[in-house]
Amino acid sequence: MNTDLFASDNAQQNPAVPIGPGSYFLGGFLLADAAAVLGAVSEVTARSPFRHLTTPGGQQMSVAMSNCGSLGWVSDRGGYRYQALDPLTAKPWPPMPALLLERAQQAAKQAGYENFQPDVCLINRYTVGARMGLHQDRDENNLTAPIVSFSLGVAAVFIWGGLQRTGKSQRFMLRHGDAVVWGGPDRLRFHGVAPVKADEHVLTGPVRINITFRQTGP
Ligand code: MD6
Ligand code: FE
């Protein structure tokens, strides 16, 4: 496919690009306040540090994770779930910084989702070679709310599949400042991230940060 369609150059002027019946790519959505967003992430991870979770199958994930908001996504031998306490600190997750909530709601609105009230903000940190296998996001009780995803730092290839694991998938780049919003008929699409290549970004060094906002409740 033509990945140039999704290039972020001059992206703040770019309109939302539909990538499915309920999904939009917002190129460069965060470019103007990327540094502030990364600062907010650092405040969160100073309190709930990045860690490599274990899958229910016993593998350590290559992506390191943290959360903010009233609930956080965790994985261990017992399964995947959302919980109010950070298992590492035994304390509540840090509150969602106002800037993150505001920008997530704005992105959702641009994609036509008016009343997005995320209670979870999952922060993923990728270093060289880190990847995320093909999966569906289906641990949320509310599958009518969309998911908002922000990418910062080093770029990555996003794998955008269909509603079946074995269907065809598209690939496109997620670059620094890009946002993706998806929901409705696309909410359960399979997706993943190809292994991140060695690269440097001036704001993050050799790291990609992805932030996903979810609404688990009504
Ligand atoms: C990532 N993102 O971009 C992984 N899930 O690092 C996800 O798994 C994801 O971007 C649900 C909705 C948006 C996403
Ligand atoms: Fe996901």
mmCIF file of C-alpha atoms and ligand atoms in Angstrom:
data_model
loop_
_atom_site.group_PDB
_atom_site.id
_atom_site.type_symbol
_atom_site.label_atom_id
_atom_site.label_comp_id
_atom_site.label_asym_id
_atom_site.label_seq_id
_atom_site.Cartn_x
_atom_site.Cartn_y
_atom_site.Cartn_z
ATOM 1 C CA MET A 1 0.000 0.000 0.000
ATOM 2 C CA ASN A 2 1.038 3.620 -0.355
ATOM 3 C CA THR A 3 2.389 4.630 3.034
ATOM 4 C CA ASP A 4 2.910 8.209 1.802
ATOM 5 C CA LEU A 5 -0.804 8.732 2.323
ATOM 6 C CA PHE A 6 -0.069 8.640 6.026
ATOM 7 C CA ALA A 7 3.081 10.755 6.092
ATOM 8 C CA SER A 8 3.137 13.355 8.832
ATOM 9 C CA ASP A 9 4.772 16.209 6.916
ATOM 10 C CA ASN A 10 2.696 19.369 7.403
ATOM 11 C CA ALA A 11 0.339 17.036 9.131
ATOM 12 C CA GLN A 12 -1.311 19.521 11.460
ATOM 13 C CA GLN A 13 -3.120 20.878 8.435
ATOM 14 C CA ASN A 14 -4.008 17.377 7.300
ATOM 15 C CA PRO A 15 -7.600 16.270 7.662
ATOM 16 C CA ALA A 16 -8.483 13.061 9.434
ATOM 17 C CA VAL A 17 -7.857 10.157 7.041
ATOM 18 C CA PRO A 18 -10.410 7.354 7.347
ATOM 19 C CA ILE A 19 -8.754 3.942 7.684
ATOM 20 C CA GLY A 20 -11.933 1.980 8.304
ATOM 21 C CA PRO A 21 -15.655 2.580 8.833
ATOM 22 C CA GLY A 22 -15.083 3.688 12.446
ATOM 23 C CA SER A 23 -11.424 4.713 12.326
ATOM 24 C CA TYR A 24 -9.293 7.702 11.526
ATOM 25 C CA PHE A 25 -5.607 8.459 11.233
ATOM 26 C CA LEU A 26 -4.800 11.974 12.518
ATOM 27 C CA GLY A 27 -1.324 12.682 11.146
ATOM 28 C CA GLY A 28 0.767 15.000 13.310
ATOM 29 C CA PHE A 29 -2.092 15.562 15.750
ATOM 30 C CA LEU A 30 0.314 15.959 18.694
ATOM 31 C CA LEU A 31 3.213 17.708 17.001
ATOM 32 C CA ALA A 32 2.627 21.077 18.686
ATOM 33 C CA ASP A 33 2.653 19.726 22.239
ATOM 34 C CA ALA A 34 4.685 16.552 21.921
ATOM 35 C CA ALA A 35 7.286 17.729 24.414
ATOM 36 C CA ALA A 36 4.608 18.566 26.987
ATOM 37 C CA VAL A 37 2.928 15.198 26.442
ATOM 38 C CA LEU A 38 6.264 13.421 26.945
ATOM 39 C CA GLY A 39 6.776 15.482 30.106
ATOM 40 C CA ALA A 40 3.409 14.274 31.400
ATOM 41 C CA VAL A 41 4.419 10.691 30.601
ATOM 42 C CA SER A 42 7.641 11.137 32.588
ATOM 43 C CA GLU A 43 5.685 12.379 35.590
ATOM 44 C CA VAL A 44 3.548 9.250 35.452
ATOM 45 C CA THR A 45 6.457 6.853 35.027
ATOM 46 C CA ALA A 46 8.410 8.497 37.863
ATOM 47 C CA ARG A 47 5.628 7.172 40.111
ATOM 48 C CA SER A 48 4.629 3.978 38.301
ATOM 49 C CA PRO A 49 7.780 2.919 36.446
ATOM 50 C CA PHE A 50 7.870 1.096 33.109
ATOM 51 C CA ARG A 51 8.047 -2.660 33.542
ATOM 52 C CA HIS A 52 7.998 -5.740 31.309
ATOM 53 C CA LEU A 53 4.844 -7.678 32.095
ATOM 54 C CA THR A 54 4.533 -11.439 31.735
ATOM 55 C CA THR A 55 1.889 -12.902 29.445
ATOM 56 C CA PRO A 56 -0.520 -15.570 30.711
ATOM 57 C CA GLY A 57 1.656 -18.022 28.759
ATOM 58 C CA GLY A 58 4.723 -17.024 30.783
ATOM 59 C CA GLN A 59 6.609 -14.913 28.204
ATOM 60 C CA GLN A 60 8.046 -11.553 29.138
ATOM 61 C CA MET A 61 6.712 -8.836 26.834
ATOM 62 C CA SER A 62 9.309 -6.920 24.802
ATOM 63 C CA VAL A 63 7.322 -3.710 25.299
ATOM 64 C CA ALA A 64 7.610 -2.063 28.729
ATOM 65 C CA MET A 65 4.367 -0.658 30.160
ATOM 66 C CA SER A 66 2.892 1.679 32.709
ATOM 67 C CA ASN A 67 -0.544 3.245 33.199
ATOM 68 C CA CYS A 68 -2.284 6.277 34.533
ATOM 69 C CA GLY A 69 -5.952 6.865 35.237
ATOM 70 C CA SER A 70 -8.334 5.164 37.630
ATOM 71 C CA LEU A 71 -7.548 1.730 36.163
ATOM 72 C CA GLY A 72 -4.496 0.184 34.536
ATOM 73 C CA TRP A 73 -4.054 -2.751 32.156
ATOM 74 C CA VAL A 74 -1.914 -5.539 33.567
ATOM 75 C CA SER A 75 -0.899 -9.045 32.553
ATOM 76 C CA ASP A 76 0.573 -11.917 34.523
ATOM 77 C CA ARG A 77 0.286 -15.709 34.734
ATOM 78 C CA GLY A 78 -3.290 -15.179 35.886
ATOM 79 C CA GLY A 79 -4.386 -13.400 32.697
ATOM 80 C CA TYR A 80 -5.048 -9.920 31.347
ATOM 81 C CA ARG A 81 -7.153 -7.487 33.353
ATOM 82 C CA TYR A 82 -7.731 -3.934 34.477
ATOM 83 C CA GLN A 83 -7.022 -3.058 38.078
ATOM 84 C CA ALA A 84 -6.951 0.064 40.262
ATOM 85 C CA LEU A 85 -3.645 -0.733 41.975
ATOM 86 C CA ASP A 86 -0.243 -0.849 40.321
ATOM 87 C CA PRO A 87 1.085 -4.321 41.206
ATOM 88 C CA LEU A 88 4.643 -2.941 41.270
ATOM 89 C CA THR A 89 4.029 -0.147 43.791
ATOM 90 C CA ALA A 90 0.865 -1.543 45.422
ATOM 91 C CA LYS A 91 -0.545 1.994 45.104
ATOM 92 C CA PRO A 92 -3.203 3.468 42.813
ATOM 93 C CA TRP A 93 -1.966 4.371 39.335
ATOM 94 C CA PRO A 94 -1.067 8.061 38.979
ATOM 95 C CA PRO A 95 -4.028 10.202 37.909
ATOM 96 C CA MET A 96 -4.365 10.904 34.199
ATOM 97 C CA PRO A 97 -2.636 14.247 33.507
ATOM 98 C CA ALA A 98 -5.146 16.875 32.332
ATOM 99 C CA LEU A 99 -3.206 17.491 29.111
ATOM 100 C CA LEU A 100 -3.424 13.807 28.143
ATOM 101 C CA LEU A 101 -7.146 13.586 28.857
ATOM 102 C CA GLU A 102 -7.837 16.801 26.962
ATOM 103 C CA ARG A 103 -5.889 15.779 23.884
ATOM 104 C CA ALA A 104 -7.443 12.286 23.870
ATOM 105 C CA GLN A 105 -10.939 13.718 24.026
ATOM 106 C CA GLN A 106 -10.100 16.174 21.267
ATOM 107 C CA ALA A 107 -8.802 13.383 19.017
ATOM 108 C CA ALA A 108 -11.931 11.304 19.675
ATOM 109 C CA LYS A 109 -14.101 14.293 18.813
ATOM 110 C CA GLN A 110 -12.257 14.870 15.540
ATOM 111 C CA ALA A 111 -13.101 11.287 14.667
ATOM 112 C CA GLY A 112 -16.772 11.824 15.497
ATOM 113 C CA TYR A 113 -16.819 10.260 18.983
ATOM 114 C CA GLU A 114 -18.367 12.944 21.171
ATOM 115 C CA ASN A 115 -18.520 11.679 24.738
ATOM 116 C CA PHE A 116 -15.275 9.808 25.194
ATOM 117 C CA GLN A 117 -14.482 9.466 28.920
ATOM 118 C CA PRO A 118 -11.306 7.385 29.166
ATOM 119 C CA ASP A 119 -10.552 5.902 32.565
ATOM 120 C CA VAL A 120 -7.424 4.059 31.411
ATOM 121 C CA CYS A 121 -4.282 5.398 29.820
ATOM 122 C CA LEU A 122 -1.834 2.615 28.936
ATOM 123 C CA ILE A 123 1.700 3.769 28.140
ATOM 124 C CA ASN A 124 3.902 1.495 26.026
ATOM 125 C CA ARG A 125 7.646 1.947 25.644
ATOM 126 C CA TYR A 126 9.424 0.298 22.691
ATOM 127 C CA THR A 127 13.179 0.061 22.322
ATOM 128 C CA VAL A 128 14.930 -1.500 19.324
ATOM 129 C CA GLY A 129 13.452 -4.895 18.491
ATOM 130 C CA ALA A 130 10.375 -4.496 20.698
ATOM 131 C CA ARG A 131 7.141 -5.524 19.006
ATOM 132 C CA MET A 132 3.517 -6.217 19.711
ATOM 133 C CA GLY A 133 1.977 -9.345 18.260
ATOM 134 C CA LEU A 134 -1.341 -9.328 16.464
ATOM 135 C CA HIS A 135 -4.131 -8.903 19.028
ATOM 136 C CA GLN A 136 -7.606 -7.544 19.651
ATOM 137 C CA ASP A 137 -8.340 -5.093 22.456
ATOM 138 C CA ARG A 138 -11.211 -6.866 24.130
ATOM 139 C CA ASP A 139 -10.509 -6.621 27.869
ATOM 140 C CA GLU A 140 -12.695 -3.512 28.165
ATOM 141 C CA ASN A 141 -16.298 -3.929 29.312
ATOM 142 C CA ASN A 142 -17.384 -1.062 27.111
ATOM 143 C CA LEU A 143 -16.835 -1.997 23.477
ATOM 144 C CA THR A 144 -18.932 0.914 22.227
ATOM 145 C CA ALA A 145 -16.301 3.500 23.252
ATOM 146 C CA PRO A 146 -13.421 4.065 20.836
ATOM 147 C CA ILE A 147 -9.708 3.764 21.591
ATOM 148 C CA VAL A 148 -7.408 6.717 21.033
ATOM 149 C CA SER A 149 -3.730 6.009 20.318
ATOM 150 C CA PHE A 150 -0.843 8.510 20.312
ATOM 151 C CA SER A 151 2.629 7.744 18.955
ATOM 152 C CA LEU A 152 5.772 9.664 19.919
ATOM 153 C CA GLY A 153 9.474 9.324 19.239
ATOM 154 C CA VAL A 154 10.869 6.647 16.934
ATOM 155 C CA ALA A 155 8.478 5.549 14.176
ATOM 156 C CA ALA A 156 7.051 2.047 13.859
ATOM 157 C CA VAL A 157 5.154 -0.033 11.346
ATOM 158 C CA PHE A 158 1.578 -0.559 12.488
ATOM 159 C CA ILE A 159 -0.136 -3.729 11.327
ATOM 160 C CA TRP A 160 -3.831 -3.126 10.786
ATOM 161 C CA GLY A 161 -5.743 -6.329 10.261
ATOM 162 C CA GLY A 162 -9.361 -7.267 9.995
ATOM 163 C CA LEU A 163 -11.914 -8.801 12.312
ATOM 164 C CA GLN A 164 -10.429 -12.281 11.846
ATOM 165 C CA ARG A 165 -6.895 -13.120 12.915
ATOM 166 C CA THR A 166 -6.151 -14.720 9.578
ATOM 167 C CA GLY A 167 -7.533 -11.967 7.345
ATOM 168 C CA LYS A 168 -5.494 -9.598 5.202
ATOM 169 C CA SER A 169 -3.649 -6.818 6.972
ATOM 170 C CA GLN A 170 -2.406 -3.408 5.920
ATOM 171 C CA ARG A 171 0.764 -1.780 7.168
ATOM 172 C CA PHE A 172 1.402 1.872 7.726
ATOM 173 C CA MET A 173 3.896 3.975 9.616
ATOM 174 C CA LEU A 174 3.047 5.598 12.918
ATOM 175 C CA ARG A 175 5.381 8.546 13.320
ATOM 176 C CA HIS A 176 6.098 11.053 16.036
ATOM 177 C CA GLY A 177 2.941 13.044 16.752
ATOM 178 C CA ASP A 178 0.465 10.791 14.957
ATOM 179 C CA ALA A 179 -2.855 9.768 16.467
ATOM 180 C CA VAL A 180 -5.239 6.969 15.529
ATOM 181 C CA VAL A 181 -8.824 6.737 16.739
ATOM 182 C CA TRP A 182 -10.879 3.644 16.221
ATOM 183 C CA GLY A 183 -14.163 2.293 17.325
ATOM 184 C CA GLY A 184 -17.589 1.251 16.089
ATOM 185 C CA PRO A 185 -17.363 -1.558 13.542
ATOM 186 C CA ASP A 186 -13.523 -1.480 13.769
ATOM 187 C CA ARG A 187 -13.323 -1.767 17.539
ATOM 188 C CA LEU A 188 -12.300 -5.443 17.512
ATOM 189 C CA ARG A 189 -9.917 -5.350 14.564
ATOM 190 C CA PHE A 190 -6.702 -7.280 14.965
ATOM 191 C CA HIS A 191 -3.610 -5.103 15.071
ATOM 192 C CA GLY A 192 0.040 -5.149 16.092
ATOM 193 C CA VAL A 193 3.384 -3.408 15.821
ATOM 194 C CA ALA A 194 6.339 -4.764 13.796
ATOM 195 C CA PRO A 195 9.726 -4.910 15.554
ATOM 196 C CA VAL A 196 10.990 -1.357 16.034
ATOM 197 C CA LYS A 197 14.135 -0.552 14.062
ATOM 198 C CA ALA A 198 17.237 1.088 15.541
ATOM 199 C CA ASP A 199 16.650 4.830 15.265
ATOM 200 C CA GLU A 200 16.818 8.006 17.318
ATOM 201 C CA HIS A 201 14.340 10.784 17.870
ATOM 202 C CA VAL A 202 15.484 14.129 19.215
ATOM 203 C CA LEU A 203 12.862 14.103 22.003
ATOM 204 C CA THR A 204 12.956 10.438 23.040
ATOM 205 C CA GLY A 205 16.331 9.042 21.954
ATOM 206 C CA PRO A 206 16.132 5.413 20.775
ATOM 207 C CA VAL A 207 12.596 4.954 22.058
ATOM 208 C CA ARG A 208 9.034 4.828 20.748
ATOM 209 C CA ILE A 209 6.239 5.767 23.130
ATOM 210 C CA ASN A 210 2.651 4.751 22.409
ATOM 211 C CA ILE A 211 -0.200 5.904 24.606
ATOM 212 C CA THR A 212 -3.657 4.337 24.345
ATOM 213 C CA PHE A 213 -6.750 5.712 26.045
ATOM 214 C CA ARG A 214 -9.663 3.430 26.792
ATOM 215 C CA GLN A 215 -13.028 3.724 28.426
ATOM 216 C CA THR A 216 -13.750 0.534 30.346
ATOM 217 C CA GLY A 217 -16.903 1.747 32.078
ATOM 218 C CA PRO A 218 -20.277 3.102 30.911
HETATM 219 C C1 MD6 B 1 1.082 0.474 19.707
HETATM 220 N N1 MD6 B 1 -1.161 -0.129 20.033
HETATM 221 O O1 MD6 B 1 0.792 1.266 18.815
HETATM 222 C C2 MD6 B 1 0.152 -0.590 20.127
HETATM 223 N N2 MD6 B 1 -4.522 -0.956 20.657
HETATM 224 O O2 MD6 B 1 2.157 0.512 20.283
HETATM 225 C C3 MD6 B 1 -2.213 -0.892 20.304
HETATM 226 O O3 MD6 B 1 -2.137 -2.043 20.642
HETATM 227 C C4 MD6 B 1 -3.504 -0.285 20.177
HETATM 228 O O4 MD6 B 1 -2.687 1.667 19.073
HETATM 229 C C5 MD6 B 1 -5.743 -0.467 20.574
HETATM 230 C C6 MD6 B 1 -5.987 0.744 19.999
HETATM 231 C C7 MD6 B 1 -4.968 1.476 19.504
HETATM 232 C C8 MD6 B 1 -3.680 0.967 19.576
HETATM 233 FE FE FE B 2 -4.075 -2.930 21.059
#
